[in-house]
Amino acid sequence: MTPSPSPWWDADRHADRRPFLVARGRIKAALRGWFVERDFTEVEAGILQVSPGNETHLHAFATAAVTIDGRRAPLFLHTSPEFAAKKLIAAGETRIVDFARVFRNRERGPLHHPEFTMVEWYRVGEPYEQMMDDCADLLRLACAAAGRDTLVWRDASCDPALEPERLTLAEAFRRHADMDLLATVGAAGETDRAALAAEAASGGIRISEDDGWADIFSKVLVERIEPRLGFGRATILCEYPVSEAALARPKPGEPRVAERFELYACGVELANAFGELTDPAEQRRRFVSAMAEKQRVYGETYPIDEDLLAALALMPPTAGIALGFERLVMLATGARQIEDVVWTPVPDGFSR
């Protein structure tokens, strides 16, 4: 029988991880200082929420609040502080940041952990492109705090001193998959599954009969595009089709795409940013659609947070972004896997 790996609290294993963990602390302190210098208020969103998020492929940890007389009310550990943060913005906050502990089920691997830290910040009245500049600053800052000049993951490297490349989804599909993505998106954002399937199949992407447009889009993104992003310098992948916008608003003058970008370094996704959608009716429509798809694929749904929708009606134009802190620490320190930069990893026995 193959012996089990030593636990994280084995003294020798901890000694190997400790330099990464100490660097984690320096990076967090540097990021906190950066936000303070720019007049951000650090907030702490509550972890227990009535809805953990309403995206199709996000999976939450469920729990319940029990009253003194034994009645139970379902609650969830949040997958992001986003819903609470938007309520704070509706309440009058204008620049906020949260170093939030968040929880996602069905996720474990070199880049995924069930419990992790998400640095999420919001700027009221500022364009979402400002978040692109923020990302460039924080990549440089993390490396400096770690005492290194290069981001590294496996055999890939990325120079944070170089300005990130800005690449639209349409450009990425054309460059890396030889596909005309926007030819499969209508003027109102509607998608053409048959057209995208034909293009993907001709390029050697394996398509299943029950794959929808979004499934095919994700396959091309994962197989052909993401592995080629962020080498040499970071990549900002922007202007997602509006059907993949989640909580982002459409781009002015081009309703087929949304104000959404993701940040990549060394082929690793680090951050996801939106020009935030503040139309409660459209947000409800998207949530209902996503939960119908979640029911079809996984046989479950999550509640819609009615307070969030009410808050959106009061929320001013805002840009927001969520950055995976452990992933940033990994790349800045050269750690091999996410558990090297987590002080006390979740026991892995539950996954077997």
Tab-separated table of C-alpha atoms in Angstrom:
chain	number	residue	atom	x	y	z
A	1	MET	CA	0.000	0.000	0.000
A	2	THR	CA	1.307	3.451	-0.950
A	3	PRO	CA	1.776	5.556	2.179
A	4	SER	CA	-0.413	8.652	2.463
A	5	PRO	CA	1.295	12.026	2.053
A	6	SER	CA	2.378	13.599	5.308
A	7	PRO	CA	-0.145	16.101	6.726
A	8	TRP	CA	0.457	19.815	6.312
A	9	TRP	CA	1.339	20.021	10.010
A	10	ASP	CA	4.256	17.584	9.630
A	11	ALA	CA	7.265	19.609	10.811
A	12	ASP	CA	9.397	18.926	7.739
A	13	ARG	CA	6.567	19.683	5.342
A	14	HIS	CA	5.726	22.887	7.202
A	15	ALA	CA	9.375	23.953	7.065
A	16	ASP	CA	9.283	23.564	3.281
A	17	ARG	CA	6.115	25.667	3.015
A	18	ARG	CA	7.002	28.322	5.561
A	19	PRO	CA	9.020	30.647	3.257
A	20	PHE	CA	6.002	30.896	0.948
A	21	LEU	CA	3.688	31.554	3.877
A	22	VAL	CA	5.911	34.292	5.277
A	23	ALA	CA	6.043	35.887	1.829
A	24	ARG	CA	2.245	35.663	1.733
A	25	GLY	CA	2.142	37.933	4.779
A	26	ARG	CA	4.475	40.474	3.173
A	27	ILE	CA	2.385	40.518	-0.002
A	28	LYS	CA	-0.853	40.994	1.928
A	29	ALA	CA	0.676	43.880	3.903
A	30	ALA	CA	1.901	45.507	0.681
A	31	LEU	CA	-1.518	45.211	-0.961
A	32	ARG	CA	-3.251	46.607	2.113
A	33	GLY	CA	-0.890	49.572	2.057
A	34	TRP	CA	-1.618	50.175	-1.639
A	35	PHE	CA	-5.352	50.345	-0.965
A	36	VAL	CA	-4.903	52.628	2.048
A	37	GLU	CA	-2.833	55.054	-0.045
A	38	ARG	CA	-5.734	55.278	-2.506
A	39	ASP	CA	-8.396	55.967	0.117
A	40	PHE	CA	-10.101	52.590	0.035
A	41	THR	CA	-12.053	51.519	3.082
A	42	GLU	CA	-11.440	47.908	4.052
A	43	VAL	CA	-14.719	46.114	4.777
A	44	GLU	CA	-15.592	42.625	6.001
A	45	ALA	CA	-18.557	41.065	4.237
A	46	GLY	CA	-20.514	38.489	6.220
A	47	ILE	CA	-19.750	34.933	5.135
A	48	LEU	CA	-23.255	33.568	5.789
A	49	GLN	CA	-25.644	34.658	3.029
A	50	VAL	CA	-29.128	33.755	1.813
A	51	SER	CA	-27.668	33.186	-1.666
A	52	PRO	CA	-24.067	32.164	-2.381
A	53	GLY	CA	-24.191	33.490	-5.971
A	54	ASN	CA	-26.223	32.593	-9.032
A	55	GLU	CA	-23.723	31.494	-11.659
A	56	THR	CA	-24.339	28.134	-13.293
A	57	HIS	CA	-21.053	26.436	-12.478
A	58	LEU	CA	-20.393	27.832	-8.996
A	59	HIS	CA	-20.991	25.339	-6.171
A	60	ALA	CA	-21.533	26.413	-2.584
A	61	PHE	CA	-21.318	24.961	0.906
A	62	ALA	CA	-24.780	24.847	2.479
A	63	THR	CA	-25.630	25.253	6.157
A	64	ALA	CA	-28.568	26.442	8.267
A	65	ALA	CA	-29.346	28.947	10.986
A	66	VAL	CA	-31.183	27.321	13.899
A	67	THR	CA	-33.349	29.428	16.192
A	68	ILE	CA	-33.705	28.902	19.927
A	69	ASP	CA	-36.922	26.964	19.349
A	70	GLY	CA	-35.272	24.702	16.751
A	71	ARG	CA	-36.562	26.216	13.504
A	72	ARG	CA	-34.083	26.036	10.637
A	73	ALA	CA	-33.431	28.602	7.905
A	74	PRO	CA	-31.122	27.637	5.007
A	75	LEU	CA	-27.952	29.683	4.541
A	76	PHE	CA	-24.799	29.353	2.437
A	77	LEU	CA	-21.123	30.201	2.812
A	78	HIS	CA	-20.543	32.882	0.214
A	79	THR	CA	-18.574	32.136	-2.950
A	80	SER	CA	-17.699	35.853	-3.177
A	81	PRO	CA	-18.348	38.980	-1.096
A	82	GLU	CA	-19.920	40.599	-4.171
A	83	PHE	CA	-23.575	40.657	-3.110
A	84	ALA	CA	-22.778	42.192	0.281
A	85	ALA	CA	-20.317	44.661	-1.237
A	86	LYS	CA	-22.928	45.970	-3.658
A	87	LYS	CA	-25.326	46.571	-0.793
A	88	LEU	CA	-22.593	48.607	0.919
A	89	ILE	CA	-22.214	50.659	-2.255
A	90	ALA	CA	-25.975	51.231	-2.340
A	91	ALA	CA	-25.606	52.399	1.271
A	92	GLY	CA	-23.111	55.071	0.219
A	93	GLU	CA	-19.614	53.556	0.192
A	94	THR	CA	-17.511	54.656	-2.789
A	95	ARG	CA	-14.159	52.829	-2.613
A	96	ILE	CA	-14.084	49.538	-0.740
A	97	VAL	CA	-11.853	46.470	-0.563
A	98	ASP	CA	-12.389	43.143	1.182
A	99	PHE	CA	-9.726	40.490	1.831
A	100	ALA	CA	-12.528	37.931	2.009
A	101	ARG	CA	-12.424	34.280	2.952
A	102	VAL	CA	-14.648	32.551	0.404
A	103	PHE	CA	-15.799	28.965	-0.129
A	104	ARG	CA	-16.378	26.935	-3.278
A	105	ASN	CA	-17.394	23.311	-3.410
A	106	ARG	CA	-16.298	20.798	-6.070
A	107	GLU	CA	-12.963	22.623	-6.403
A	108	ARG	CA	-9.596	21.139	-5.474
A	109	GLY	CA	-6.298	20.919	-7.309
A	110	PRO	CA	-2.992	22.734	-7.853
A	111	LEU	CA	-4.855	26.003	-8.519
A	112	HIS	CA	-8.061	25.405	-6.519
A	113	HIS	CA	-8.855	25.058	-2.831
A	114	PRO	CA	-12.291	24.832	-1.160
A	115	GLU	CA	-11.523	27.801	1.113
A	116	PHE	CA	-9.423	30.688	-0.169
A	117	THR	CA	-8.905	34.440	-0.010
A	118	MET	CA	-10.443	36.718	-2.595
A	119	VAL	CA	-9.298	40.329	-2.756
A	120	GLU	CA	-12.336	42.185	-4.073
A	121	TRP	CA	-12.486	45.926	-4.600
A	122	TYR	CA	-14.896	48.463	-6.058
A	123	ARG	CA	-14.599	51.992	-7.471
A	124	VAL	CA	-17.778	54.066	-7.737
A	125	GLY	CA	-18.008	56.447	-10.695
A	126	GLU	CA	-14.810	55.193	-12.332
A	127	PRO	CA	-14.420	53.281	-15.628
A	128	TYR	CA	-13.763	49.574	-15.490
A	129	GLU	CA	-10.541	50.137	-17.443
A	130	GLN	CA	-9.154	51.640	-14.224
A	131	MET	CA	-9.191	48.108	-12.830
A	132	MET	CA	-6.779	47.098	-15.599
A	133	ASP	CA	-4.292	49.671	-14.322
A	134	ASP	CA	-4.891	48.457	-10.759
A	135	CYS	CA	-4.018	44.910	-11.806
A	136	ALA	CA	-0.737	45.984	-13.394
A	137	ASP	CA	0.205	47.819	-10.179
A	138	LEU	CA	-0.614	44.858	-7.942
A	139	LEU	CA	1.373	42.365	-10.046
A	140	ARG	CA	4.453	44.545	-9.686
A	141	LEU	CA	3.804	45.125	-6.001
A	142	ALA	CA	3.397	41.408	-5.220
A	143	CYS	CA	6.691	40.536	-6.880
A	144	ALA	CA	8.508	43.316	-5.067
A	145	ALA	CA	7.095	42.191	-1.720
A	146	ALA	CA	8.211	38.624	-2.440
A	147	GLY	CA	11.710	39.823	-3.338
A	148	ARG	CA	11.470	38.610	-6.939
A	149	ASP	CA	11.239	40.261	-10.338
A	150	THR	CA	9.295	37.590	-12.239
A	151	LEU	CA	5.978	35.786	-11.887
A	152	VAL	CA	6.455	32.031	-12.316
A	153	TRP	CA	4.157	29.025	-12.704
A	154	ARG	CA	5.667	25.672	-13.654
A	155	ASP	CA	7.801	26.366	-16.758
A	156	ALA	CA	6.177	29.709	-17.592
A	157	SER	CA	7.246	33.195	-16.592
A	158	CYS	CA	5.809	36.683	-16.814
A	159	ASP	CA	7.501	40.048	-16.342
A	160	PRO	CA	5.288	42.322	-14.197
A	161	ALA	CA	7.315	45.371	-15.245
A	162	LEU	CA	5.772	45.123	-18.718
A	163	GLU	CA	2.326	46.593	-19.349
A	164	PRO	CA	-0.280	43.829	-19.755
A	165	GLU	CA	-1.474	43.045	-23.263
A	166	ARG	CA	-5.144	43.920	-23.805
A	167	LEU	CA	-6.835	41.287	-25.960
A	168	THR	CA	-10.546	41.070	-26.728
A	169	LEU	CA	-12.318	37.708	-26.815
A	170	ALA	CA	-12.970	38.211	-30.526
A	171	GLU	CA	-9.248	38.779	-31.148
A	172	ALA	CA	-8.300	35.807	-28.966
A	173	PHE	CA	-10.667	33.432	-30.774
A	174	ARG	CA	-9.325	34.620	-34.111
A	175	ARG	CA	-5.660	34.406	-33.093
A	176	HIS	CA	-5.634	31.157	-31.136
A	177	ALA	CA	-8.595	29.192	-32.543
A	178	ASP	CA	-9.053	30.699	-36.039
A	179	MET	CA	-12.723	31.357	-35.226
A	180	ASP	CA	-15.006	34.349	-35.771
A	181	LEU	CA	-16.658	34.476	-32.357
A	182	LEU	CA	-18.865	37.514	-32.869
A	183	ALA	CA	-20.308	36.030	-36.071
A	184	THR	CA	-22.172	33.674	-33.705
A	185	VAL	CA	-23.544	36.521	-31.530
A	186	GLY	CA	-26.562	38.539	-32.657
A	187	ALA	CA	-27.112	42.275	-32.385
A	188	ALA	CA	-29.085	41.879	-29.148
A	189	GLY	CA	-26.629	39.377	-27.658
A	190	GLU	CA	-28.476	36.243	-28.755
A	191	THR	CA	-26.195	33.313	-29.621
A	192	ASP	CA	-26.097	30.895	-32.552
A	193	ARG	CA	-25.228	27.459	-31.203
A	194	ALA	CA	-25.101	25.772	-34.614
A	195	ALA	CA	-22.681	28.326	-36.055
A	196	LEU	CA	-20.290	28.120	-33.093
A	197	ALA	CA	-20.461	24.321	-33.053
A	198	ALA	CA	-19.589	24.161	-36.750
A	199	GLU	CA	-16.593	26.454	-36.307
A	200	ALA	CA	-15.373	24.582	-33.232
A	201	ALA	CA	-15.769	21.159	-34.832
A	202	SER	CA	-13.867	22.269	-37.929
A	203	GLY	CA	-11.049	23.321	-35.616
A	204	GLY	CA	-10.878	19.936	-33.918
A	205	ILE	CA	-12.831	20.769	-30.739
A	206	ARG	CA	-14.910	17.791	-29.623
A	207	ILE	CA	-18.580	18.781	-29.335
A	208	SER	CA	-21.356	16.837	-27.620
A	209	GLU	CA	-24.953	16.924	-28.784
A	210	ASP	CA	-26.138	18.433	-25.504
A	211	ASP	CA	-23.466	21.161	-25.476
A	212	GLY	CA	-25.041	24.597	-25.599
A	213	TRP	CA	-23.388	27.723	-26.998
A	214	ALA	CA	-21.890	28.517	-23.585
A	215	ASP	CA	-20.466	24.998	-23.240
A	216	ILE	CA	-18.769	25.228	-26.633
A	217	PHE	CA	-17.472	28.719	-25.848
A	218	SER	CA	-15.953	27.385	-22.607
A	219	LYS	CA	-14.323	24.417	-24.346
A	220	VAL	CA	-12.595	26.647	-26.884
A	221	LEU	CA	-11.543	29.061	-24.153
A	222	VAL	CA	-10.085	26.324	-21.937
A	223	GLU	CA	-8.469	24.230	-24.662
A	224	ARG	CA	-7.165	26.808	-27.128
A	225	ILE	CA	-6.988	30.228	-25.534
A	226	GLU	CA	-6.284	30.237	-21.779
A	227	PRO	CA	-3.121	28.069	-22.070
A	228	ARG	CA	-1.623	30.774	-24.315
A	229	LEU	CA	-2.282	33.831	-22.162
A	230	GLY	CA	0.093	35.729	-19.911
A	231	PHE	CA	3.442	34.450	-21.181
A	232	GLY	CA	6.236	36.994	-21.071
A	233	ARG	CA	3.786	39.645	-19.923
A	234	ALA	CA	0.318	39.562	-18.383
A	235	THR	CA	-2.788	39.409	-20.565
A	236	ILE	CA	-6.064	41.221	-19.975
A	237	LEU	CA	-8.748	39.266	-21.829
A	238	CYS	CA	-11.684	41.623	-22.286
A	239	GLU	CA	-15.053	42.264	-23.934
A	240	TYR	CA	-16.761	38.952	-23.223
A	241	PRO	CA	-19.931	38.146	-25.184
A	242	VAL	CA	-22.853	39.590	-23.253
A	243	SER	CA	-24.275	36.083	-22.719
A	244	GLU	CA	-21.124	35.406	-20.629
A	245	ALA	CA	-21.392	38.690	-18.751
A	246	ALA	CA	-22.721	37.323	-15.431
A	247	LEU	CA	-23.053	40.604	-13.471
A	248	ALA	CA	-21.445	42.943	-16.029
A	249	ARG	CA	-23.126	45.678	-18.060
A	250	PRO	CA	-23.093	45.770	-21.882
A	251	LYS	CA	-20.350	47.826	-23.513
A	252	PRO	CA	-21.675	51.207	-24.725
A	253	GLY	CA	-22.053	51.159	-28.498
A	254	GLU	CA	-21.489	47.402	-28.810
A	255	PRO	CA	-24.340	45.463	-27.171
A	256	ARG	CA	-22.917	42.100	-28.266
A	257	VAL	CA	-20.168	42.304	-25.632
A	258	ALA	CA	-19.922	43.268	-21.978
A	259	GLU	CA	-17.577	45.314	-19.826
A	260	ARG	CA	-15.841	42.267	-18.408
A	261	PHE	CA	-12.180	41.273	-18.343
A	262	GLU	CA	-10.045	38.563	-16.810
A	263	LEU	CA	-6.372	38.876	-15.898
A	264	TYR	CA	-3.937	36.089	-16.812
A	265	ALA	CA	-0.282	35.499	-15.997
A	266	CYS	CA	1.668	32.347	-16.928
A	267	GLY	CA	-1.547	30.794	-18.279
A	268	VAL	CA	-3.235	31.212	-14.878
A	269	GLU	CA	-6.424	33.230	-14.399
A	270	LEU	CA	-5.876	35.682	-11.550
A	271	ALA	CA	-8.796	38.128	-11.588
A	272	ASN	CA	-12.274	38.778	-12.987
A	273	ALA	CA	-13.580	42.343	-13.396
A	274	PHE	CA	-16.885	43.958	-14.359
A	275	GLY	CA	-18.333	47.283	-15.213
A	276	GLU	CA	-21.142	46.413	-12.830
A	277	LEU	CA	-24.685	45.829	-14.051
A	278	THR	CA	-27.128	47.994	-12.072
A	279	ASP	CA	-30.364	47.094	-13.884
A	280	PRO	CA	-32.308	44.884	-11.432
A	281	ALA	CA	-34.722	43.566	-14.070
A	282	GLU	CA	-31.900	42.455	-16.370
A	283	GLN	CA	-29.975	41.006	-13.429
A	284	ARG	CA	-33.034	38.996	-12.370
A	285	ARG	CA	-33.432	37.689	-15.918
A	286	ARG	CA	-29.796	36.545	-15.953
A	287	PHE	CA	-30.082	34.890	-12.533
A	288	VAL	CA	-33.250	33.014	-13.541
A	289	SER	CA	-31.618	31.836	-16.766
A	290	ALA	CA	-28.439	30.716	-14.973
A	291	MET	CA	-30.395	28.824	-12.322
A	292	ALA	CA	-32.483	27.060	-14.986
A	293	GLU	CA	-29.251	25.901	-16.601
A	294	LYS	CA	-27.867	24.864	-13.200
A	295	GLN	CA	-30.986	22.774	-12.607
A	296	ARG	CA	-30.560	21.137	-16.019
A	297	VAL	CA	-26.884	20.327	-15.554
A	298	TYR	CA	-26.580	19.675	-11.804
A	299	GLY	CA	-30.125	19.157	-10.549
A	300	GLU	CA	-29.961	22.016	-8.040
A	301	THR	CA	-30.475	25.774	-7.773
A	302	TYR	CA	-29.720	28.571	-5.308
A	303	PRO	CA	-32.106	31.287	-4.093
A	304	ILE	CA	-32.092	34.738	-5.629
A	305	ASP	CA	-31.112	37.458	-3.162
A	306	GLU	CA	-34.021	39.891	-3.395
A	307	ASP	CA	-32.188	42.440	-1.247
A	308	LEU	CA	-29.382	42.504	-3.805
A	309	LEU	CA	-31.801	43.275	-6.624
A	310	ALA	CA	-33.336	46.065	-4.546
A	311	ALA	CA	-29.851	47.452	-3.850
A	312	LEU	CA	-28.933	47.452	-7.542
A	313	ALA	CA	-31.700	49.973	-8.203
A	314	LEU	CA	-29.907	52.372	-5.836
A	315	MET	CA	-26.349	51.565	-6.896
A	316	PRO	CA	-24.419	54.228	-8.855
A	317	PRO	CA	-22.179	53.304	-11.826
A	318	THR	CA	-19.395	51.173	-10.397
A	319	ALA	CA	-16.460	49.026	-11.458
A	320	GLY	CA	-15.544	45.930	-9.436
A	321	ILE	CA	-12.973	43.156	-9.499
A	322	ALA	CA	-12.142	39.940	-7.645
A	323	LEU	CA	-8.553	38.652	-7.486
A	324	GLY	CA	-7.502	35.218	-6.255
A	325	PHE	CA	-4.975	36.109	-3.570
A	326	GLU	CA	-3.386	32.673	-3.185
A	327	ARG	CA	-2.831	32.388	-6.926
A	328	LEU	CA	-1.096	35.751	-6.939
A	329	VAL	CA	1.097	34.640	-4.029
A	330	MET	CA	1.922	31.387	-5.830
A	331	LEU	CA	3.115	33.157	-8.948
A	332	ALA	CA	4.987	35.847	-7.016
A	333	THR	CA	6.845	33.320	-4.832
A	334	GLY	CA	7.290	30.434	-7.293
A	335	ALA	CA	5.210	28.020	-5.171
A	336	ARG	CA	4.185	24.800	-6.900
A	337	GLN	CA	0.586	24.532	-5.733
A	338	ILE	CA	-2.023	26.515	-3.883
A	339	GLU	CA	-1.656	24.526	-0.654
A	340	ASP	CA	1.939	25.727	-0.388
A	341	VAL	CA	0.571	29.215	0.321
A	342	VAL	CA	-2.405	28.291	2.564
A	343	TRP	CA	-1.511	28.307	6.263
A	344	THR	CA	-3.917	25.496	7.263
A	345	PRO	CA	-5.295	23.611	4.242
A	346	VAL	CA	-8.718	21.973	4.388
A	347	PRO	CA	-8.313	18.217	5.135
A	348	ASP	CA	-8.352	16.358	1.834
A	349	GLY	CA	-10.076	13.214	3.105
A	350	PHE	CA	-13.508	14.577	2.185
A	351	SER	CA	-12.658	14.395	-1.513
A	352	ARG	CA	-12.070	10.642	-1.491
